[in-house]
Coordinates of C-alpha atoms and ligand atoms in Angstrom, one line a residue:
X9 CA 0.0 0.0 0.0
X10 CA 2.5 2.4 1.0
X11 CA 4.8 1.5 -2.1
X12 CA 1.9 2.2 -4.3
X13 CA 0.5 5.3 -2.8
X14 CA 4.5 6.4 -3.6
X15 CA 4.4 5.6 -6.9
X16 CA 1.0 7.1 -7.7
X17 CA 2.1 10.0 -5.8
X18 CA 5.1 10.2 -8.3
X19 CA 3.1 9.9 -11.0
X20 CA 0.8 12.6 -10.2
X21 CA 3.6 14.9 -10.0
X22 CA 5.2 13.8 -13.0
X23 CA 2.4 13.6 -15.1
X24 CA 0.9 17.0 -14.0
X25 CA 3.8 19.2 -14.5
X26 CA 4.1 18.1 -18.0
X27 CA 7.9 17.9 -18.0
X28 CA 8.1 13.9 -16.6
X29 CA 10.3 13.2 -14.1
X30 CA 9.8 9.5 -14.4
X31 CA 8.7 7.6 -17.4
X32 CA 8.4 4.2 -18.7
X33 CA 11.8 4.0 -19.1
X34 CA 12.8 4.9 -15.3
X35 CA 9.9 3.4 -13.7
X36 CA 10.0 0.0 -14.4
X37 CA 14.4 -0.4 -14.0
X38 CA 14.9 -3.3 -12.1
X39 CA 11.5 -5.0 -12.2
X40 CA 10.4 -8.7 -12.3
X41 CA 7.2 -10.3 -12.9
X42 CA 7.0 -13.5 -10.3
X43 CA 3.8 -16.3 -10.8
X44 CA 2.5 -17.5 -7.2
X45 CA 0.2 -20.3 -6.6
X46 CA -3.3 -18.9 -6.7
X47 CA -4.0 -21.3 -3.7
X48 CA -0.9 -19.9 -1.8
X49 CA -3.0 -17.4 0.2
X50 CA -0.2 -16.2 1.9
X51 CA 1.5 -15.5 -0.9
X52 CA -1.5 -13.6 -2.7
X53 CA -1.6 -11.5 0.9
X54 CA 2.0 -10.5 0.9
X55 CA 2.3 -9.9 -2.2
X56 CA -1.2 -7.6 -3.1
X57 CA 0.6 -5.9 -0.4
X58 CA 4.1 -5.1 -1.7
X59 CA 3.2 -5.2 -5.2
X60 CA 0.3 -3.2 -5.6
X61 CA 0.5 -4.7 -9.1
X62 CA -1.0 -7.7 -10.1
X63 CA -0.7 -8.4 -13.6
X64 CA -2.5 -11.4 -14.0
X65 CA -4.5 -14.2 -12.3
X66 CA -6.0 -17.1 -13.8
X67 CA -3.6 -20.3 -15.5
X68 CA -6.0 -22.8 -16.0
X69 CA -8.0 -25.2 -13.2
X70 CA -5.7 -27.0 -10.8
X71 CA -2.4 -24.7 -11.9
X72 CA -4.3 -22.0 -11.6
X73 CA -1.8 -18.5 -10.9
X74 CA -1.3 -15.1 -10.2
X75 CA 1.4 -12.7 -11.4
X76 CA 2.9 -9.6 -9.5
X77 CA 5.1 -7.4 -10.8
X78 CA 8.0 -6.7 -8.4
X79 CA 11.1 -5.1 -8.0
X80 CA 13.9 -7.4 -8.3
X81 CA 15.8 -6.5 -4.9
X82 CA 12.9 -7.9 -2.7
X83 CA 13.1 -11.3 -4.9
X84 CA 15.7 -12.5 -1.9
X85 CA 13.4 -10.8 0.7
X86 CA 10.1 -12.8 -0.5
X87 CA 11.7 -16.2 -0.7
X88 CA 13.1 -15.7 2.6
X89 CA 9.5 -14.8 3.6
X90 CA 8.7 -18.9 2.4
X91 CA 6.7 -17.7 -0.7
X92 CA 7.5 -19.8 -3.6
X93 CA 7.5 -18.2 -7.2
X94 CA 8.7 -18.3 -10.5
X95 CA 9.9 -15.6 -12.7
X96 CA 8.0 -14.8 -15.7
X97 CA 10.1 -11.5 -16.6
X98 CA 13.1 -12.0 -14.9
X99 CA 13.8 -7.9 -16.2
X100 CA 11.2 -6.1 -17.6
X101 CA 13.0 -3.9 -19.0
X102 CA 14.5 -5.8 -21.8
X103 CA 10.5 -6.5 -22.7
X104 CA 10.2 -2.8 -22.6
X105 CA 12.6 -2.1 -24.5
X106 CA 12.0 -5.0 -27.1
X107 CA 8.6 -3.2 -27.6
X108 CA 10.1 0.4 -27.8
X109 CA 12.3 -1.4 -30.9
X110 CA 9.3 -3.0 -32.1
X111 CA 6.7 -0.2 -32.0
X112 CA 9.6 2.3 -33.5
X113 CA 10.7 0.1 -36.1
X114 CA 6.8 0.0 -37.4
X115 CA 5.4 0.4 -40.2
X116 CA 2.3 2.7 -39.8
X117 CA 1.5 3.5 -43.6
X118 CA -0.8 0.5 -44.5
X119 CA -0.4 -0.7 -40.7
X120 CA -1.4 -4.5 -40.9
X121 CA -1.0 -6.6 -38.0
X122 CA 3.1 -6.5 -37.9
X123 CA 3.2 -4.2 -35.1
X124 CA 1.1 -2.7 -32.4
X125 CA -0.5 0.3 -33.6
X126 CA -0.9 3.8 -32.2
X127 CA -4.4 5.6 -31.2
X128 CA -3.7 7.7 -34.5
X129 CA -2.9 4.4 -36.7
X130 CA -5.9 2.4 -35.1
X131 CA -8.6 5.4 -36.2
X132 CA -7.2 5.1 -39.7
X133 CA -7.0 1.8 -39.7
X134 CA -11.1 1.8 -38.7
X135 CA -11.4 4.9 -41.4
X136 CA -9.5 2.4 -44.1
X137 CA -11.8 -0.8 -43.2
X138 CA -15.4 1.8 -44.2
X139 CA -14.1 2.7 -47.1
X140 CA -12.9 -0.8 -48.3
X141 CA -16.1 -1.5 -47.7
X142 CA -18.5 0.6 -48.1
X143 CA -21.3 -1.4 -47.8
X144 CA -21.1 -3.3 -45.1
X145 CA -19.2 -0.7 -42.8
X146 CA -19.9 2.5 -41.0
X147 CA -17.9 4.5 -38.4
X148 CA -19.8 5.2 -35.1
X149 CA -18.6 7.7 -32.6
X150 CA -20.2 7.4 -29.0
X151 CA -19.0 10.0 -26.8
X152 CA -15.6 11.6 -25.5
X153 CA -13.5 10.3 -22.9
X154 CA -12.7 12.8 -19.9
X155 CA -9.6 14.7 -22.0
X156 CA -11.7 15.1 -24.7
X157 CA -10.6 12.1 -26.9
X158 CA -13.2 10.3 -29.3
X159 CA -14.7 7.0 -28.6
X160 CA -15.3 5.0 -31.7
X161 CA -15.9 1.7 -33.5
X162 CA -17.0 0.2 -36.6
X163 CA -20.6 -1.4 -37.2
X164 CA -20.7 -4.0 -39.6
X165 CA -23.5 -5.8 -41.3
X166 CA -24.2 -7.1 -44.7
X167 CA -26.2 -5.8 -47.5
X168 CA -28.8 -8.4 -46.9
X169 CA -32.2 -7.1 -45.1
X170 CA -33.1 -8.0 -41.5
X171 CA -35.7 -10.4 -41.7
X172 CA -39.2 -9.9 -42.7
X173 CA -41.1 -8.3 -39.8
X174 CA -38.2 -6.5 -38.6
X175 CA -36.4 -3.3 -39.6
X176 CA -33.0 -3.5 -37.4
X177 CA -30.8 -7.0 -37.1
X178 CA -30.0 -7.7 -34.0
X179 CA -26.7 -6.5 -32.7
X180 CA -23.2 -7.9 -31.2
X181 CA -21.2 -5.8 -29.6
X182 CA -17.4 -6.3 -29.0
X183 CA -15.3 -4.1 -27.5
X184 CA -11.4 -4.1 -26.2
X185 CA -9.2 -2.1 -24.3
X186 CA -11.5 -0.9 -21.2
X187 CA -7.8 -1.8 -19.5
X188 CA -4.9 0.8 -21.4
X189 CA -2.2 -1.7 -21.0
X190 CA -4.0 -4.6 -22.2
X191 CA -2.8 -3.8 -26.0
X192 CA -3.2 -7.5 -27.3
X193 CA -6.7 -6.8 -26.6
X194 CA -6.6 -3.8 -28.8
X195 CA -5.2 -5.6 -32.3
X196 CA -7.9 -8.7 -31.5
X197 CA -10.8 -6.6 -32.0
X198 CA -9.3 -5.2 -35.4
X199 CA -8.5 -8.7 -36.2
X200 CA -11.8 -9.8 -36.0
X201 CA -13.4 -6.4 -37.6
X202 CA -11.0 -6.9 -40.5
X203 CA -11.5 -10.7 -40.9
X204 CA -15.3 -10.4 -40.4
X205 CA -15.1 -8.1 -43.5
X206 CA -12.4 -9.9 -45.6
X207 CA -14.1 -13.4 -45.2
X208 CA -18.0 -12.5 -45.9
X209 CA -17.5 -14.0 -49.2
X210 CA -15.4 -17.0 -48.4
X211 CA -16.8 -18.6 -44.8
X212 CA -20.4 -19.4 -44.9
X213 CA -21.0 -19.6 -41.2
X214 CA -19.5 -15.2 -41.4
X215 CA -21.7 -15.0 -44.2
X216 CA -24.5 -16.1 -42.2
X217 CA -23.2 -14.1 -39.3
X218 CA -23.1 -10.4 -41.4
X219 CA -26.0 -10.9 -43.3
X220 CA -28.3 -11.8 -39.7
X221 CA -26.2 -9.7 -37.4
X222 CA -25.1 -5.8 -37.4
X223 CA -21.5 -6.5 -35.7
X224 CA -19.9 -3.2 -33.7
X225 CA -16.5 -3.2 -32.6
X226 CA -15.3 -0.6 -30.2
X227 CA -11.3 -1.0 -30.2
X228 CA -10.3 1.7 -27.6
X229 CA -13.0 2.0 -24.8
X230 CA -10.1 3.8 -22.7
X231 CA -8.6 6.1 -24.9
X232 CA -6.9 8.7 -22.3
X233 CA -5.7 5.2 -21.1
X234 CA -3.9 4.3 -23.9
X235 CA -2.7 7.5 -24.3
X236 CA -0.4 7.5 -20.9
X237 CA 0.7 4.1 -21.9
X238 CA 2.2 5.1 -25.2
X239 CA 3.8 8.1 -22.8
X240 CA 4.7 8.4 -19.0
X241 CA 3.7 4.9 -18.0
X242 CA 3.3 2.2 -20.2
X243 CA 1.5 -0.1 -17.6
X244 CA -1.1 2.0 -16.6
X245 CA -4.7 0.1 -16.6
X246 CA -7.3 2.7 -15.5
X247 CA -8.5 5.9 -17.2
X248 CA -6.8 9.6 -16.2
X249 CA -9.4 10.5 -13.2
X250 CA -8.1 13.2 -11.4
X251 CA -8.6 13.8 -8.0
X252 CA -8.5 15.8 -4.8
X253 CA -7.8 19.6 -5.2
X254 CA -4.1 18.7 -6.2
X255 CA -5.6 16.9 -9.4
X256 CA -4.3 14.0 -8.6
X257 CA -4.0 10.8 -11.6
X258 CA -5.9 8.8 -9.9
X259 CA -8.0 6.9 -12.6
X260 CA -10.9 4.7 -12.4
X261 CA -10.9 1.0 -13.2
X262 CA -13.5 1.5 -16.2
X263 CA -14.5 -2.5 -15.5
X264 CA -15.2 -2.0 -11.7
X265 CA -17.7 1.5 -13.1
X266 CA -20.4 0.1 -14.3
X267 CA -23.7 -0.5 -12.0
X268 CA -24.6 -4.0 -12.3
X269 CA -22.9 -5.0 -8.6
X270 CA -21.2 -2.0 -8.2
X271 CA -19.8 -0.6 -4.9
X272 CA -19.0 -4.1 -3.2
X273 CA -15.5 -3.9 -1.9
X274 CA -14.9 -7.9 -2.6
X275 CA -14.6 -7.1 -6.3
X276 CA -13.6 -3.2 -6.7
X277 CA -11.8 -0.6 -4.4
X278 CA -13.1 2.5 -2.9
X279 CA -9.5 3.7 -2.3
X280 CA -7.8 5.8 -5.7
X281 CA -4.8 5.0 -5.1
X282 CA -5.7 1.0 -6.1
X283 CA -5.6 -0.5 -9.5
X284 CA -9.6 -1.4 -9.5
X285 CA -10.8 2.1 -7.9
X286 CA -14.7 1.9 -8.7
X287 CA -15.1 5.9 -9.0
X288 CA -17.4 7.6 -7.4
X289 CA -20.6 6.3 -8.4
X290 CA -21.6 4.0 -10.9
X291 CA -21.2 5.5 -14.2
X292 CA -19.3 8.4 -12.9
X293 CA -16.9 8.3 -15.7
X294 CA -17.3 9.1 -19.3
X295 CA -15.9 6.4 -21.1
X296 CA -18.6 3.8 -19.3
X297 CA -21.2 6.5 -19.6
X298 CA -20.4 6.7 -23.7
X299 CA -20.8 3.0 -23.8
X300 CA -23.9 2.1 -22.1
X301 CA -25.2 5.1 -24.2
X302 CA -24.9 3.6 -27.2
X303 CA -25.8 0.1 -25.8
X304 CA -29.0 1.4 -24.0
X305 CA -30.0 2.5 -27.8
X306 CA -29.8 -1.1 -29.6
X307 CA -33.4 -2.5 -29.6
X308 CA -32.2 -6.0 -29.8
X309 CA -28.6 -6.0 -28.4
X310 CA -28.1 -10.3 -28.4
X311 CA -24.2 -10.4 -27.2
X312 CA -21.6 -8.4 -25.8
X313 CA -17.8 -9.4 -25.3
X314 CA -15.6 -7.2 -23.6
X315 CA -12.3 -8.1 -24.2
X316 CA -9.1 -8.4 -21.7
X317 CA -5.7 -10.3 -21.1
X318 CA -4.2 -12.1 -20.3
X319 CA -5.8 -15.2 -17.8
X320 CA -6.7 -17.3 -20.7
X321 CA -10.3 -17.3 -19.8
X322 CA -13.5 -17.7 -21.1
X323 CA -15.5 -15.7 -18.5
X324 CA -19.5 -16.0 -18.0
X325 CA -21.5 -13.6 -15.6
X326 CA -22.0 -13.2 -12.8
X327 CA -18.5 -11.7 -11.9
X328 CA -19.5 -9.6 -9.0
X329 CA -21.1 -12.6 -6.9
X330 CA -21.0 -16.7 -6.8
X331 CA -24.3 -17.3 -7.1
X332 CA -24.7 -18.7 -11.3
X333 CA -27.3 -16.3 -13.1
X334 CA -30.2 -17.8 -15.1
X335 CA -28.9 -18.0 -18.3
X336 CA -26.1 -19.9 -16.9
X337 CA -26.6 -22.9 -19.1
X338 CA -26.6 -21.2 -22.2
X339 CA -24.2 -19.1 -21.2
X340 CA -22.2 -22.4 -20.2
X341 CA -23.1 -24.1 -23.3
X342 CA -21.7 -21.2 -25.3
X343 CA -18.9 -20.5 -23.9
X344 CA -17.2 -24.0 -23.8
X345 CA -18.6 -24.0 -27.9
X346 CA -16.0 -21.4 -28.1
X347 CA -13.1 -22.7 -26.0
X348 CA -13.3 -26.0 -28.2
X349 CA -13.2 -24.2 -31.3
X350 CA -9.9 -22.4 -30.5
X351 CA -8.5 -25.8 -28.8
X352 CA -9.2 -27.6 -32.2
X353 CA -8.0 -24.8 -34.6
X354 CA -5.3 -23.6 -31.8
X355 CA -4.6 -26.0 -29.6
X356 CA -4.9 -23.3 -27.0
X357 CA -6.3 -23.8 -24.1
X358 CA -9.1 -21.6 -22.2
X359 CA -11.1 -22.0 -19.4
X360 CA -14.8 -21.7 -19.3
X361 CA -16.3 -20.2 -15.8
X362 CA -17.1 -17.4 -13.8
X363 CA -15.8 -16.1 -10.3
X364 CA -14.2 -19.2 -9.4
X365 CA -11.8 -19.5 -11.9
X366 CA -10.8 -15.8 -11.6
X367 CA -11.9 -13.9 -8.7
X368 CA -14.9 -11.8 -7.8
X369 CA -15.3 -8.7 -9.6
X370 CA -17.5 -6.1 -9.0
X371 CA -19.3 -3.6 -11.5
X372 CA -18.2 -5.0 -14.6
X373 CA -19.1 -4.4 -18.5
X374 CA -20.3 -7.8 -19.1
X375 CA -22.5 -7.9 -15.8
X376 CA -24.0 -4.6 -16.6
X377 CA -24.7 -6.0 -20.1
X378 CA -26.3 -9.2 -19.0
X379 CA -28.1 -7.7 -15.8
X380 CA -29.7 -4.9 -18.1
X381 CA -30.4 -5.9 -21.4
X382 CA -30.3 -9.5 -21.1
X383 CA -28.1 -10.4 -23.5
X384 CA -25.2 -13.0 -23.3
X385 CA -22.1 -12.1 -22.4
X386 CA -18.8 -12.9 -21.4
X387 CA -15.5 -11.7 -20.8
X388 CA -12.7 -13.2 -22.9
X389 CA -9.0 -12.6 -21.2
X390 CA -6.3 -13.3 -24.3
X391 CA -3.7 -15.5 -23.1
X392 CA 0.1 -14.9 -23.0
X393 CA 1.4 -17.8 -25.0
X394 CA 4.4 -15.9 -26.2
X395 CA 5.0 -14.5 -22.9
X396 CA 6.1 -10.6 -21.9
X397 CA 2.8 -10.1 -20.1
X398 CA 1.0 -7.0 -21.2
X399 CA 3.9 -6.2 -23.5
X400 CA 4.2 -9.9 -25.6
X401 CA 6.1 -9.8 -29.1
X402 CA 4.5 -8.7 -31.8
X403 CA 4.5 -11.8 -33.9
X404 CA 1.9 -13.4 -31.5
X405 CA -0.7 -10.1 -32.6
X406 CA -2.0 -12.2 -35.3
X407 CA -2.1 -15.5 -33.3
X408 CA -4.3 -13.8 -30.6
X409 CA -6.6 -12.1 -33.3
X410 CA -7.2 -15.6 -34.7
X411 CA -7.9 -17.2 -31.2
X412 CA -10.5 -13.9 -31.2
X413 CA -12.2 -14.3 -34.4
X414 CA -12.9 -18.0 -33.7
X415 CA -14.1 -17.3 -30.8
X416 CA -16.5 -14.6 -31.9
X417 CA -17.6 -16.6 -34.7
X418 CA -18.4 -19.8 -32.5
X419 CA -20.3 -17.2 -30.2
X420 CA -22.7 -16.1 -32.9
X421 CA -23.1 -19.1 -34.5
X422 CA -23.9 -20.7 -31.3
X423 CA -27.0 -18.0 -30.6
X424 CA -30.3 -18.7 -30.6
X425 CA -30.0 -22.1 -32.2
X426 CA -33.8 -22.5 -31.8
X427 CA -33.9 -20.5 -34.8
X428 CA -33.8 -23.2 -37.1
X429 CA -34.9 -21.2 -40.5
X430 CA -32.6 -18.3 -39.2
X431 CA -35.0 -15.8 -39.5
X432 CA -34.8 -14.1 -35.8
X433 CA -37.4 -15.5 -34.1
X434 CA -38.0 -18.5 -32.8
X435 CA -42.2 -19.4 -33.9
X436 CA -44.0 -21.8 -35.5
X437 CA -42.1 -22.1 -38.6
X438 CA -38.8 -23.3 -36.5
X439 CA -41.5 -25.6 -34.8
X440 CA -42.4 -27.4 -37.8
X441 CA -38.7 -28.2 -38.6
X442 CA -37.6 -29.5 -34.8
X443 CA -40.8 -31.6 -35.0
X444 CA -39.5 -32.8 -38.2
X445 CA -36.2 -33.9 -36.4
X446 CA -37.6 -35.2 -33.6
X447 CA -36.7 -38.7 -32.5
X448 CA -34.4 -38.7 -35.2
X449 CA -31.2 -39.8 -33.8
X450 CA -29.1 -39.1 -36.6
X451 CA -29.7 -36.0 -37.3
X452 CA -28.6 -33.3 -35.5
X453 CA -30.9 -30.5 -36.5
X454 CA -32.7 -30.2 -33.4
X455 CA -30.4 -31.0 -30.6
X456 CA -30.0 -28.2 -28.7
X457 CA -28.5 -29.9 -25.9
X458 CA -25.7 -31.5 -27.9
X459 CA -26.1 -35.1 -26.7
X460 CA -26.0 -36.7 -30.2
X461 CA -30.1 -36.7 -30.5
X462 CA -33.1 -34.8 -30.6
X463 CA -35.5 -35.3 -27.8
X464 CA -37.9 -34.3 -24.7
X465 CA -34.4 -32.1 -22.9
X466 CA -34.5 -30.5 -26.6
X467 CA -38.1 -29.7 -26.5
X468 CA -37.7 -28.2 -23.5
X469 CA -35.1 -25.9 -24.4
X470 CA -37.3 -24.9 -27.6
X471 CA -39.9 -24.0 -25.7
X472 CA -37.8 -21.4 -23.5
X473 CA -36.6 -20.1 -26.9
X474 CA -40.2 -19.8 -27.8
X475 CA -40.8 -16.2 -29.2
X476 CA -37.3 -15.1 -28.1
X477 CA -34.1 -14.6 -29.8
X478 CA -31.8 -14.6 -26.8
X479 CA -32.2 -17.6 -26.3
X480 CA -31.1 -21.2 -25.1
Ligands
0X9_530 O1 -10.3 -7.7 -13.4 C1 -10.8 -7.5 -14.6 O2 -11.5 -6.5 -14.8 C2 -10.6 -8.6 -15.6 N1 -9.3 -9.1 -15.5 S1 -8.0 -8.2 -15.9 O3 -6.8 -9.0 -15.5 N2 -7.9 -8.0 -17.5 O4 -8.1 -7.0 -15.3 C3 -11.7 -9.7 -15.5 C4 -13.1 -9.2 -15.5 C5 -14.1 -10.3 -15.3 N3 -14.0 -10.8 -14.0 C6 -14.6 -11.8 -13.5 N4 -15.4 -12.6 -14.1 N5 -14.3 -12.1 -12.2
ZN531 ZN1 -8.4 -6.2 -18.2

């Protein structure tokens, strides 16, 4: 606590004068990244304490981890203390400065995946995608962030009208970097705008997907974020809050601001100087606000994934309490759908939960987006294959964007799959054609439960779906 009050102290100086004392380069000299046992309580105790910065927690079921960054001097000091670790960045400064080599070395003109791009090449990049594609793509803007910088994404839908009855498809909404430092997250959500776009006319199942579905993607939820991570402080995760009559950077975990569960302190901080600060009140911050703004607006809003990294997780709601929220088995069913995709196209790994694979979380996108409109949701944390953390090389950009898209497209092609005749609702005509499979063990067509046959569990999952599109 006391270590990170000083370094958010520092920061507030350095930050507000304008002339920075302390930068990326000075602030993270001599800094390791350790992994502790996320069953090692006493670990997890001491070291939320002397870190103040956990990078990471999740590793997958029994092996499950957590990551701290650390200076290197108390390395001696905590395995005297019993704690047993390993070092993931044994100094994080060569990663820094392996991505300061990358990042300058870039290519922005034409920017395509090689590199990790810049708030200035990501707009462009959006701009480019429009007007490659004129008719499927549009530009949205949704709001500015508290120092004035646009929020934006792309919406993209097919020529192909919604179906009859209805004069708006429904809509999925994907968006990345509520966290600044989590820039992986950032290139995933181009990856899968871009590939959504490029593959219309080659996968049938994203042909299906554009031509039902208006997609938005929202690459930079946190732009002021992003901003001081490109500058002063290249691990910074919340937005640039300032407090207390010194204007203070304090900065408000965007995913602890939204209201579904907000407020509980198992799951979010009241305190500014921590990394999950929950702001003031739900909502209190601009970027949030811009977002469920647009959101509130979408008359059939049917999925939302908010994307983070890098626990290798496939996370359902609830995250601010145990208790499993109705949807849970279609939320359940979905979500290992996608994590068996990317294991068979990947070989990846990522686990399927909630709470108890992560930790509690309190006043999260994804909650808020479940709890209010209903739809299905999940968080999906990127994993860090190639290593370096939130900083990993940037040949592995294109590799995480692929485990995205697959996972995206497994998601929508998993909705609703009541809707046999795919026309949005789930009536009598889709009735006629699960009676038709019914009892027929060989055919798929109607098993909803994915047991191998079509029967009464089936039927009763129909009969949820009845009338609905969010559905089993
Ligand atoms: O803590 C968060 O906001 C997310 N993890 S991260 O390391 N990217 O910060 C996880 C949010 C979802 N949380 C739960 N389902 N508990
Ligand atoms: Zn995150």
């Amino acid at each position: 606590m006391v270590r990170t009050s000083i370094v958010l102290a520092s920061l507030a100086t350095t930050v507000q004068a304008g002339v920075p004392l302390e930068t990326t380069a000075t602030r993270y000299k001599g800094q390791s990244v350790i992994r502790v046992s996320a069953r090692d309580e006493r670990a997890i105790r001491l070291l939320d304490a002397l870190s103040g910065d956990r990078w990471s927690c999740g590793g997958l079921g029994v092996n499950n981890s957590v990551d701290y960054r650390v200076p290197a001097s108390d390395l001696d000091g905590i395995r005297v203390a019993g704690v047993q670790f390993e070092i993931v960045i044994p100094d994080l400064q060569v990663v820094i400065d392996r991505e300061r080599d990358e990042t300058r070395l870039a290519d922005r003109a034409g920017w395509s995946f090689a590199s990790f791009p810049d708030a200035a090449t990501t707009s462009l990049f959006i701009d480019d995608l429009v007007s490659s594609y004129p008719d499927f793509a549009t530009r949205l803007s949704f709001g500015t962030s508290i120092e004035g910088r646009e929020i934006y994404g792309i919406r993209m839908t097919s020529p192909a009208a919604p179906a009859a009855g209805s004069n708006r498809k429904p809509v999925i909404v994907i968006n990345a970097l509520q966290h600044a430092r989590e820039w992986i997250t950032l290139t995933t959500s181009l990856y899968i705008a871009q590939q959504l776009l490029q593959r219309y006319s080659m996968d049938a199942v994203i042909k299906r997907i554009l031509d039902q579905y208006e997609l938005v993607v929202i690459p930079i939820v946190n732009p002021d974020g992003f901003n001081i991570t490109w500058g002063p402080d290249r691990y910074w995760r919340k937005n640039a809050r300032r407090v207390t009559t010194q204007q203070i950077l304090a900065g408000v975990d965007l995913n602890r601001n939204w209201s579904v569960g907000w407020g509980l302190n198992n799951g979010s901080s009241p305190s500014y100087t921590n990394d999950t600060y929950r702001g003031t009140a739900p909502f209190s911050e601009p970027e949030t606000r811009a977002l469920r703004d647009y959101m509130v607006t979408i008359p059939k809003l049917v999925a939302h994934v908010d994307i983070h990294s890098y626990a290798s997780d496939i996370l359902r709601p609830w995250s601010y309490q145990w208790q499993t929220p109705p949807a849970y088995p279609a939320l359940m069913r979905i979500g290992s759908a996608m994590a068996t995709e990317v294991k068979k196209l990947t070989g990846l790994n990522y686990a399927v939960g909630g709470p108890e694979i992560l930790y509690l979380s309190s006043g999260t996108a994804p909650d808020w987006s479940y709890g209010t409109a209903g739809c299905i949701s999940y968080t999906i944390e990127m994993n860090n294959a190639s290593g370096g953390g939130f900083s990993p090389p940037a040949s592995s950009i294109v590799a995480s964007g692929i485990q995205g898209l697959i996972a995206v497209r497994t998601l929508v092609d998993s909705l609703c799959r009541s809707d046999f005749n795919y026309d949005n609702v789930v009536d009598d005509a889709d009735f006629a054609l699960f009676v038709g499979a019914y009892d027929v063990l060989l055919s798929n067509e109607g098993d909803l439960t994915g047991d191998g046959m079509t029967d009464d569990s089936d039927f009763s999952l129909f009969v949820q779906a009845y009338d609905k599109l969010t559905c089993p």
